[in-house]
Amino acid sequence: MKPIDPKLLEILACPKCHARIQEAADGLHCTQATCGLVYPVRDGIPIMLIEEAIRPPVSRQPQSSTGNG
């Protein structure tokens, strides 16, 4: 994946929940644990469409520690 300009990453937000976006090897990840969508990047262009996003497997999403267990 071609790196995204850091200035662009500063202004991008998840279209679904409006949280910040973080760049990763497999796309742009929403940083909100309850959303967690991954947006693809094609030819260096972020595809910030909810319809194009992928929900990662549950095991990849951060776990909430509630102390019950």
mmCIF file of C-alpha atoms in Angstrom:
data_model
loop_
_atom_site.group_PDB
_atom_site.id
_atom_site.type_symbol
_atom_site.label_atom_id
_atom_site.label_comp_id
_atom_site.label_asym_id
_atom_site.label_seq_id
_atom_site.Cartn_x
_atom_site.Cartn_y
_atom_site.Cartn_z
ATOM 1 C CA MET A 1 0.000 0.000 0.000
ATOM 2 C CA LYS A 2 1.262 3.433 -0.917
ATOM 3 C CA PRO A 3 1.695 5.628 2.213
ATOM 4 C CA ILE A 4 -0.973 8.263 2.825
ATOM 5 C CA ASP A 5 0.131 11.872 3.265
ATOM 6 C CA PRO A 6 0.219 12.590 7.036
ATOM 7 C CA LYS A 7 -1.625 15.894 6.473
ATOM 8 C CA LEU A 8 -4.475 14.000 4.826
ATOM 9 C CA LEU A 9 -4.590 11.471 7.685
ATOM 10 C CA GLU A 10 -4.992 14.366 10.137
ATOM 11 C CA ILE A 11 -8.245 15.472 8.515
ATOM 12 C CA LEU A 12 -9.749 12.088 7.591
ATOM 13 C CA ALA A 13 -12.469 10.688 9.818
ATOM 14 C CA CYS A 14 -14.587 7.565 9.735
ATOM 15 C CA PRO A 15 -17.739 8.365 7.727
ATOM 16 C CA LYS A 16 -19.817 6.140 10.025
ATOM 17 C CA CYS A 17 -18.805 7.303 13.526
ATOM 18 C CA HIS A 18 -16.540 10.318 12.820
ATOM 19 C CA ALA A 19 -13.589 8.896 14.808
ATOM 20 C CA ARG A 20 -9.974 9.348 13.744
ATOM 21 C CA ILE A 21 -8.454 7.062 11.115
ATOM 22 C CA GLN A 22 -5.175 5.162 11.523
ATOM 23 C CA GLU A 23 -3.072 3.838 8.653
ATOM 24 C CA ALA A 24 -2.223 0.119 8.619
ATOM 25 C CA ALA A 25 -0.871 -2.363 6.085
ATOM 26 C CA ASP A 26 -4.367 -3.547 5.116
ATOM 27 C CA GLY A 27 -6.062 -0.142 4.861
ATOM 28 C CA LEU A 28 -7.238 2.731 7.013
ATOM 29 C CA HIS A 29 -8.656 1.665 10.377
ATOM 30 C CA CYS A 30 -11.294 3.501 12.361
ATOM 31 C CA THR A 31 -9.879 3.998 15.869
ATOM 32 C CA GLN A 32 -13.286 3.709 17.586
ATOM 33 C CA ALA A 33 -13.494 0.205 19.111
ATOM 34 C CA THR A 34 -17.272 -0.031 18.702
ATOM 35 C CA CYS A 35 -17.002 0.774 14.979
ATOM 36 C CA GLY A 36 -13.593 -0.530 13.868
ATOM 37 C CA LEU A 37 -14.252 -0.421 10.125
ATOM 38 C CA VAL A 38 -11.302 -0.786 7.738
ATOM 39 C CA TYR A 39 -11.387 1.376 4.618
ATOM 40 C CA PRO A 40 -9.444 0.279 1.521
ATOM 41 C CA VAL A 41 -6.768 2.321 -0.227
ATOM 42 C CA ARG A 42 -6.550 1.890 -4.003
ATOM 43 C CA ASP A 43 -3.634 3.363 -5.947
ATOM 44 C CA GLY A 44 -2.841 5.588 -2.960
ATOM 45 C CA ILE A 45 -6.403 6.919 -2.766
ATOM 46 C CA PRO A 46 -8.438 6.273 0.408
ATOM 47 C CA ILE A 47 -11.896 4.890 -0.382
ATOM 48 C CA MET A 48 -13.876 6.411 2.492
ATOM 49 C CA LEU A 49 -17.244 4.849 1.684
ATOM 50 C CA ILE A 50 -19.095 2.837 4.325
ATOM 51 C CA GLU A 51 -20.235 0.411 1.591
ATOM 52 C CA GLU A 52 -16.580 -0.326 0.726
ATOM 53 C CA ALA A 53 -15.421 -0.757 4.334
ATOM 54 C CA ILE A 54 -14.699 -4.130 5.896
ATOM 55 C CA ARG A 55 -15.531 -5.062 9.469
ATOM 56 C CA PRO A 56 -12.495 -6.888 10.912
ATOM 57 C CA PRO A 57 -12.949 -10.207 12.714
ATOM 58 C CA VAL A 58 -13.997 -9.859 16.357
ATOM 59 C CA SER A 59 -10.576 -11.125 17.492
ATOM 60 C CA ARG A 60 -8.897 -8.047 15.925
ATOM 61 C CA GLN A 61 -11.109 -5.516 17.673
ATOM 62 C CA PRO A 62 -9.912 -4.249 21.057
ATOM 63 C CA GLN A 63 -11.485 -6.016 24.030
ATOM 64 C CA SER A 64 -13.233 -4.014 26.722
ATOM 65 C CA SER A 65 -12.016 -4.858 30.203
ATOM 66 C CA THR A 66 -14.934 -4.668 32.598
ATOM 67 C CA GLY A 67 -13.404 -6.649 35.429
ATOM 68 C CA ASN A 68 -16.088 -9.331 35.156
ATOM 69 C CA GLY A 69 -14.335 -12.541 34.669
#
